[in-house]
Structure formats: structure tokens, C-alpha cells
Amino acid sequence: WMRERLEENQGGLHNRITHKIYLRPFYLNECRQYLSGRGFHWDDYEIMQCYMIFGGVPYYLSLLRPYLSLQENVDALIFHIGGDEVNMDSWMECPHCQALMNEKGMTQPSELQNCFVRRMEKILAKHGKTMAGWDEIIDGGELMPETVVYAWASPERGLKSIEEGHPTVMQIAQYMYFDMKQSEDERGLKWAGVNSLEKAYGFEPNEGCLGPQGGCWAECLGVKDFVDYQVFPKLLALSEIAWCQHKPD
């Protein structure tokens, strides 16, 4: 019901529907164990050799095709590919990654990710879609101006994206990640800090951005029905920040 209402009022409420497909440029093979930005070890996997050498782009294209082949039935024009939490240390130790970086004259691993991201941009643009991703995608090289950036790491990262001319969504973790604990005495995560209702309500998005967005990774909470406690009334605060002339006291 909620999705139907959002789709019916898309634009009128100044909201957008975005399809999210996480495409992280690593391959399940060698290199070192992957440790996500949120501290989760993925012990079952040994992460990869170079995605460029071992068919990464064709592999990801094969994942995109089912979505893109249904584009006549998909209203959303924006596809979010993720692009965060990439273990670039592995690439510095991978001979295949190093050979490709030398061939392309790259000095930083972020340039290798940018090479992947730009390929994804072209694939999506060919199908009439706009790419979006977390703010890591602005590192390592240029992007298409229309690519949408979701700033999560800091307001400064959002400002950098805006200054580079990208449509930018402000989802700063310290304020807009609703799975963070609300006080030191409560359950929840706190890798982005303690996020109280007052802190969330006091968030002021950067001038020139598309608007703010909140997020709650329910799989991280671990307790049934805890999502409602974490999200409300912060969702109301987010609505006021986004849709009103918000001036917190």
C-alpha cells in the first residue's frame, strides 16, 4: 500500500522511487578476507582477484539484464548500484589489479573502482537509466553529471558531490541512519554514533541537495518489532525536514 501511494504521488510529494541493485567490484576468489564497513566478517568468502580481468563487468551486466529487459514495466529511472564498502587493500596486493593499474596509468585503487563505475554508468545510460551510488563513487575520477550521489559519510562529502555538479541525496549516517542506538543505554549499533531523536531532528541538509533521506537496516537490529521503535517518531522528523521550512530550535 505504501509503495503504491508513493508511486501515485511521485513528484507531487517531491519524492523519487529508486531501484537498488548492489554491485560491488569484487569477485569471490582469492585475495584477502572481506571486512565490511560495519564490522561484519564474511568468513565464508575469500574475496577476489581483479573484476576487470576475470569478467567482472560481463558478470554484473548479466545481473542487470533481467531488470533492464523489464524497463518498459519499470517506472523508476534511477538505479542505485551501491559502490560502498569495497576492500581496495586487496587490489594493492593482487598482481592482476596492479598490472591493470600500471597499464592504465593509475596510481590509486579508487581509480580502479572509478573505471568499473563508469562502465556501469554507460550500461545504464544505454538503457535510458540514470546511475546512483553511495558517495564513494565520486572518488578516483569523473562521473556523468547526472549521476546521483547518496552522501552518507559526512556533510562534507555531500558538499563535495554538490560542488562537482551531481544531484545529491543527504543521508548522513550520524543523523539519518535510524538503526543507530538512540542512547548509550539502549540496544542498537553505534558505529556512526548515538543518534537520538533530537539529533535527527536537528539535521540540516546541504544547500543545493535533492533532499534528505533516512535509512534503517532492519537485519542489523536482531529483535522482532524493534524497527518501529527505531524509526518512529524519527520518520516524522525526517518528513518535516524534507517537506517543510524546517528551522530546528
Short mmCIF file of C-alpha atoms in Angstrom, two decimals:
data_model
loop_
_atom_site.label_atom_id
_atom_site.label_comp_id
_atom_site.label_asym_id
_atom_site.label_seq_id
_atom_site.Cartn_x
_atom_site.Cartn_y
_atom_site.Cartn_z
CA TRP A 1 0.00 0.00 0.00
CA MET A 2 2.73 2.45 0.97
CA ARG A 3 4.65 1.81 -2.25
CA GLU A 4 1.50 2.29 -4.32
CA ARG A 5 0.79 5.60 -2.61
CA LEU A 6 4.38 6.78 -3.17
CA GLU A 7 4.25 5.83 -6.84
CA GLU A 8 0.89 7.57 -7.31
CA ASN A 9 2.23 10.78 -5.76
CA GLN A 10 5.76 10.62 -7.12
CA GLY A 11 6.79 14.18 -7.95
CA GLY A 12 3.82 15.74 -6.19
CA LEU A 13 5.39 14.96 -2.83
CA HIS A 14 8.87 15.67 -4.21
CA ASN A 15 9.87 12.04 -3.71
CA ARG A 16 11.56 9.64 -6.11
CA ILE A 17 11.44 5.87 -6.47
CA THR A 18 14.90 4.33 -6.89
CA HIS A 19 15.69 0.73 -7.74
CA LYS A 20 18.70 -0.51 -5.80
CA ILE A 21 20.97 -3.28 -7.08
CA TYR A 22 24.17 -3.67 -5.10
CA LEU A 23 27.10 -4.13 -7.46
CA ARG A 24 30.37 -4.07 -5.56
CA PRO A 25 33.50 -4.51 -7.64
CA PHE A 26 34.92 -7.63 -6.05
CA TYR A 27 34.93 -11.26 -7.06
CA LEU A 28 34.61 -14.40 -4.93
CA ASN A 29 38.02 -15.95 -5.37
CA GLU A 30 41.38 -15.14 -3.85
CA CYS A 31 42.95 -12.09 -2.17
CA ARG A 32 42.06 -11.46 1.46
CA GLN A 33 39.07 -11.80 3.69
CA TYR A 34 36.49 -9.05 3.29
CA LEU A 35 35.58 -6.89 6.27
CA SER A 36 32.60 -4.66 5.69
CA GLY A 37 32.50 -1.04 6.82
CA ARG A 38 30.03 -2.01 9.53
CA GLY A 39 32.43 -4.55 11.03
CA PHE A 40 30.91 -7.78 9.71
CA HIS A 41 33.35 -10.52 8.71
CA TRP A 42 32.14 -12.56 5.76
CA ASP A 43 34.03 -15.68 6.78
CA ASP A 44 32.52 -17.88 4.07
CA TYR A 45 34.11 -15.88 1.27
CA GLU A 46 37.61 -15.21 0.12
CA ILE A 47 37.50 -12.05 -1.86
CA MET A 48 38.69 -11.64 -5.18
CA GLN A 49 41.10 -11.20 -7.90
CA CYS A 50 40.56 -8.31 -10.26
CA TYR A 51 36.99 -7.90 -11.52
CA MET A 52 38.30 -6.30 -14.71
CA ILE A 53 40.45 -9.31 -15.61
CA PHE A 54 38.13 -12.10 -14.53
CA GLY A 55 34.93 -11.00 -16.23
CA GLY A 56 33.51 -8.75 -13.53
CA VAL A 57 31.76 -6.32 -15.87
CA PRO A 58 30.16 -9.06 -18.04
CA TYR A 59 29.10 -10.77 -14.81
CA TYR A 60 27.45 -7.66 -13.44
CA LEU A 61 25.87 -6.95 -16.82
CA SER A 62 24.30 -10.41 -16.63
CA LEU A 63 22.81 -9.38 -13.27
CA LEU A 64 21.46 -6.13 -14.70
CA ARG A 65 19.87 -7.65 -17.80
CA PRO A 66 16.74 -9.07 -16.08
CA TYR A 67 15.97 -5.59 -14.70
CA LEU A 68 16.80 -3.72 -17.86
CA SER A 69 14.82 -6.14 -20.05
CA LEU A 70 11.76 -5.21 -17.98
CA GLN A 71 12.37 -1.49 -18.33
CA GLU A 72 9.06 -0.94 -20.13
CA ASN A 73 7.37 -2.08 -16.89
CA VAL A 74 9.71 -0.19 -14.56
CA ASP A 75 8.87 3.45 -13.96
CA ALA A 76 11.99 4.20 -11.95
CA LEU A 77 14.69 5.92 -13.98
CA ILE A 78 17.33 5.76 -11.25
CA PHE A 79 19.26 2.58 -10.46
CA HIS A 80 21.38 2.61 -7.30
CA ILE A 81 24.40 0.32 -7.65
CA GLY A 82 25.82 0.69 -4.12
CA GLY A 83 29.57 1.11 -4.64
CA ASP A 84 30.46 1.32 -0.94
CA GLU A 85 32.45 -0.90 1.41
CA VAL A 86 34.95 -2.05 -1.19
CA ASN A 87 38.12 -3.66 0.14
CA MET A 88 40.66 -1.84 -2.00
CA ASP A 89 43.57 -3.14 0.07
CA SER A 90 43.12 -6.45 -1.72
CA TRP A 91 43.71 -4.79 -5.06
CA MET A 92 47.07 -3.42 -3.95
CA GLU A 93 48.22 -6.99 -3.30
CA CYS A 94 46.64 -8.53 -6.41
CA PRO A 95 49.09 -8.84 -9.35
CA HIS A 96 46.25 -8.69 -11.88
CA CYS A 97 44.86 -5.48 -10.39
CA GLN A 98 48.33 -3.99 -10.26
CA ALA A 99 49.01 -4.91 -13.88
CA LEU A 100 45.80 -3.23 -14.99
CA MET A 101 46.54 -0.13 -12.91
CA ASN A 102 50.01 0.10 -14.49
CA GLU A 103 48.54 -0.36 -17.96
CA LYS A 104 46.03 2.45 -17.40
CA GLY A 105 48.50 4.73 -15.60
CA MET A 106 46.55 4.56 -12.34
CA THR A 107 48.22 5.34 -9.02
CA GLN A 108 45.30 4.95 -6.61
CA PRO A 109 42.94 1.97 -6.14
CA SER A 110 39.99 4.38 -6.18
CA GLU A 111 40.78 4.94 -9.88
CA LEU A 112 40.20 1.24 -10.48
CA GLN A 113 36.79 1.46 -8.85
CA ASN A 114 36.01 4.55 -10.91
CA CYS A 115 36.80 2.57 -14.04
CA PHE A 116 34.20 -0.02 -13.02
CA VAL A 117 31.64 2.60 -12.00
CA ARG A 118 31.94 4.45 -15.32
CA ARG A 119 31.26 1.21 -17.18
CA MET A 120 28.10 0.73 -15.15
CA GLU A 121 27.08 4.31 -15.96
CA LYS A 122 27.39 3.63 -19.68
CA ILE A 123 25.41 0.38 -19.50
CA LEU A 124 22.56 2.05 -17.61
CA ALA A 125 22.61 5.18 -19.80
CA LYS A 126 22.31 2.97 -22.90
CA HIS A 127 19.03 1.69 -21.44
CA GLY A 128 17.75 5.13 -20.55
CA LYS A 129 18.52 4.84 -16.84
CA THR A 130 20.48 7.09 -14.50
CA MET A 131 23.02 5.58 -12.14
CA ALA A 132 23.17 6.36 -8.43
CA GLY A 133 25.56 5.21 -5.72
CA TRP A 134 26.97 5.95 -2.29
CA ASP A 135 29.47 8.79 -2.02
CA GLU A 136 32.49 6.53 -2.63
CA ILE A 137 31.66 6.68 -6.34
CA ILE A 138 32.84 10.30 -6.57
CA ASP A 139 36.42 9.23 -5.81
CA GLY A 140 39.03 8.27 -8.38
CA GLY A 141 37.80 10.16 -11.42
CA GLU A 142 34.93 11.95 -13.13
CA LEU A 143 31.35 10.74 -13.44
CA MET A 144 28.47 11.76 -15.66
CA PRO A 145 26.95 14.99 -14.29
CA GLU A 146 23.50 13.38 -13.97
CA THR A 147 24.74 10.52 -11.77
CA VAL A 148 23.02 10.73 -8.38
CA VAL A 149 25.21 10.57 -5.28
CA TYR A 150 23.92 9.45 -1.89
CA ALA A 151 26.14 11.12 0.71
CA TRP A 152 26.42 9.05 3.88
CA ALA A 153 29.91 9.56 5.29
CA SER A 154 29.72 13.25 6.23
CA PRO A 155 28.11 16.56 5.25
CA GLU A 156 31.45 17.49 3.66
CA ARG A 157 31.17 14.54 1.29
CA GLY A 158 27.72 15.76 0.30
CA LEU A 159 29.07 19.24 -0.29
CA LYS A 160 31.88 17.83 -2.46
CA SER A 161 29.32 16.00 -4.59
CA ILE A 162 27.16 19.11 -4.94
CA GLU A 163 30.18 21.21 -5.91
CA GLU A 164 31.03 18.68 -8.59
CA GLY A 165 27.55 19.18 -10.03
CA HIS A 166 25.88 15.92 -9.08
CA PRO A 167 22.29 15.59 -7.86
CA THR A 168 22.92 14.68 -4.23
CA VAL A 169 20.81 12.98 -1.56
CA MET A 170 21.86 13.70 2.03
CA GLN A 171 21.67 10.51 4.08
CA ILE A 172 24.39 11.29 6.58
CA ALA A 173 24.91 8.31 8.88
CA GLN A 174 25.36 10.34 12.08
CA TYR A 175 21.87 11.80 11.67
CA MET A 176 19.88 9.72 9.18
CA TYR A 177 20.79 6.10 9.98
CA PHE A 178 17.91 5.02 12.17
CA ASP A 179 19.44 1.67 13.13
CA MET A 180 21.93 3.51 15.34
CA LYS A 181 21.17 3.29 19.06
CA GLN A 182 19.25 6.26 20.48
CA SER A 183 21.15 6.45 23.77
CA GLU A 184 24.17 4.78 25.32
CA ASP A 185 21.89 2.63 27.48
CA GLU A 186 19.82 1.17 24.63
CA ARG A 187 20.40 -1.67 22.20
CA GLY A 188 21.49 -0.98 18.66
CA LEU A 189 24.55 -0.15 16.63
CA LYS A 190 26.72 2.88 17.23
CA TRP A 191 29.50 2.76 14.63
CA ALA A 192 28.13 6.08 13.30
CA GLY A 193 27.48 7.40 16.80
CA VAL A 194 24.44 7.61 19.04
CA ASN A 195 21.51 9.03 17.07
CA SER A 196 18.80 10.49 19.28
CA LEU A 197 15.51 11.94 18.06
CA GLU A 198 16.82 15.43 18.84
CA LYS A 199 19.94 14.83 16.77
CA ALA A 200 17.96 13.54 13.79
CA TYR A 201 15.52 16.47 14.00
CA GLY A 202 18.40 18.93 14.09
CA PHE A 203 19.85 17.72 10.80
CA GLU A 204 20.10 20.44 8.16
CA PRO A 205 20.78 19.15 4.63
CA ASN A 206 23.33 20.99 2.50
CA GLU A 207 22.02 23.76 0.29
CA GLY A 208 21.59 22.63 -3.29
CA CYS A 209 20.94 18.96 -2.50
CA LEU A 210 17.93 16.97 -3.71
CA GLY A 211 16.86 16.45 -0.11
CA PRO A 212 17.43 14.22 2.92
CA GLN A 213 16.77 10.50 3.24
CA GLY A 214 16.64 8.21 6.25
CA GLY A 215 17.61 4.57 6.38
CA CYS A 216 17.17 1.62 8.70
CA TRP A 217 18.95 -1.68 8.09
CA ALA A 218 16.48 -3.94 9.88
CA GLU A 219 18.72 -7.00 9.60
CA CYS A 220 21.16 -5.29 11.97
CA LEU A 221 18.63 -4.86 14.79
CA GLY A 222 18.05 -8.52 15.59
CA VAL A 223 14.83 -8.10 17.62
CA LYS A 224 11.33 -8.53 16.22
CA ASP A 225 9.30 -5.31 16.03
CA PHE A 226 12.31 -3.21 17.09
CA VAL A 227 12.23 -1.40 13.75
CA ASP A 228 9.15 0.63 14.71
CA TYR A 229 10.86 1.80 17.90
CA GLN A 230 13.94 2.89 15.99
CA VAL A 231 12.13 4.55 13.09
CA PHE A 232 9.27 6.38 14.85
CA PRO A 233 8.98 9.26 15.52
CA LYS A 234 12.21 9.97 13.60
CA LEU A 235 10.37 9.36 10.34
CA LEU A 236 8.07 12.27 11.21
CA ALA A 237 11.09 14.45 11.93
CA LEU A 238 12.56 13.47 8.56
CA SER A 239 9.27 14.39 6.84
CA GLU A 240 9.33 17.84 8.43
CA ILE A 241 12.97 18.38 7.48
CA ALA A 242 12.25 17.34 3.88
CA TRP A 243 8.89 18.94 3.21
CA CYS A 244 8.65 21.99 5.46
CA GLN A 245 10.57 25.19 6.00
CA HIS A 246 12.46 23.40 8.73
CA LYS A 247 14.25 25.55 11.30
CA PRO A 248 15.07 23.44 14.38
CA ASP A 249 15.09 25.26 17.72
#
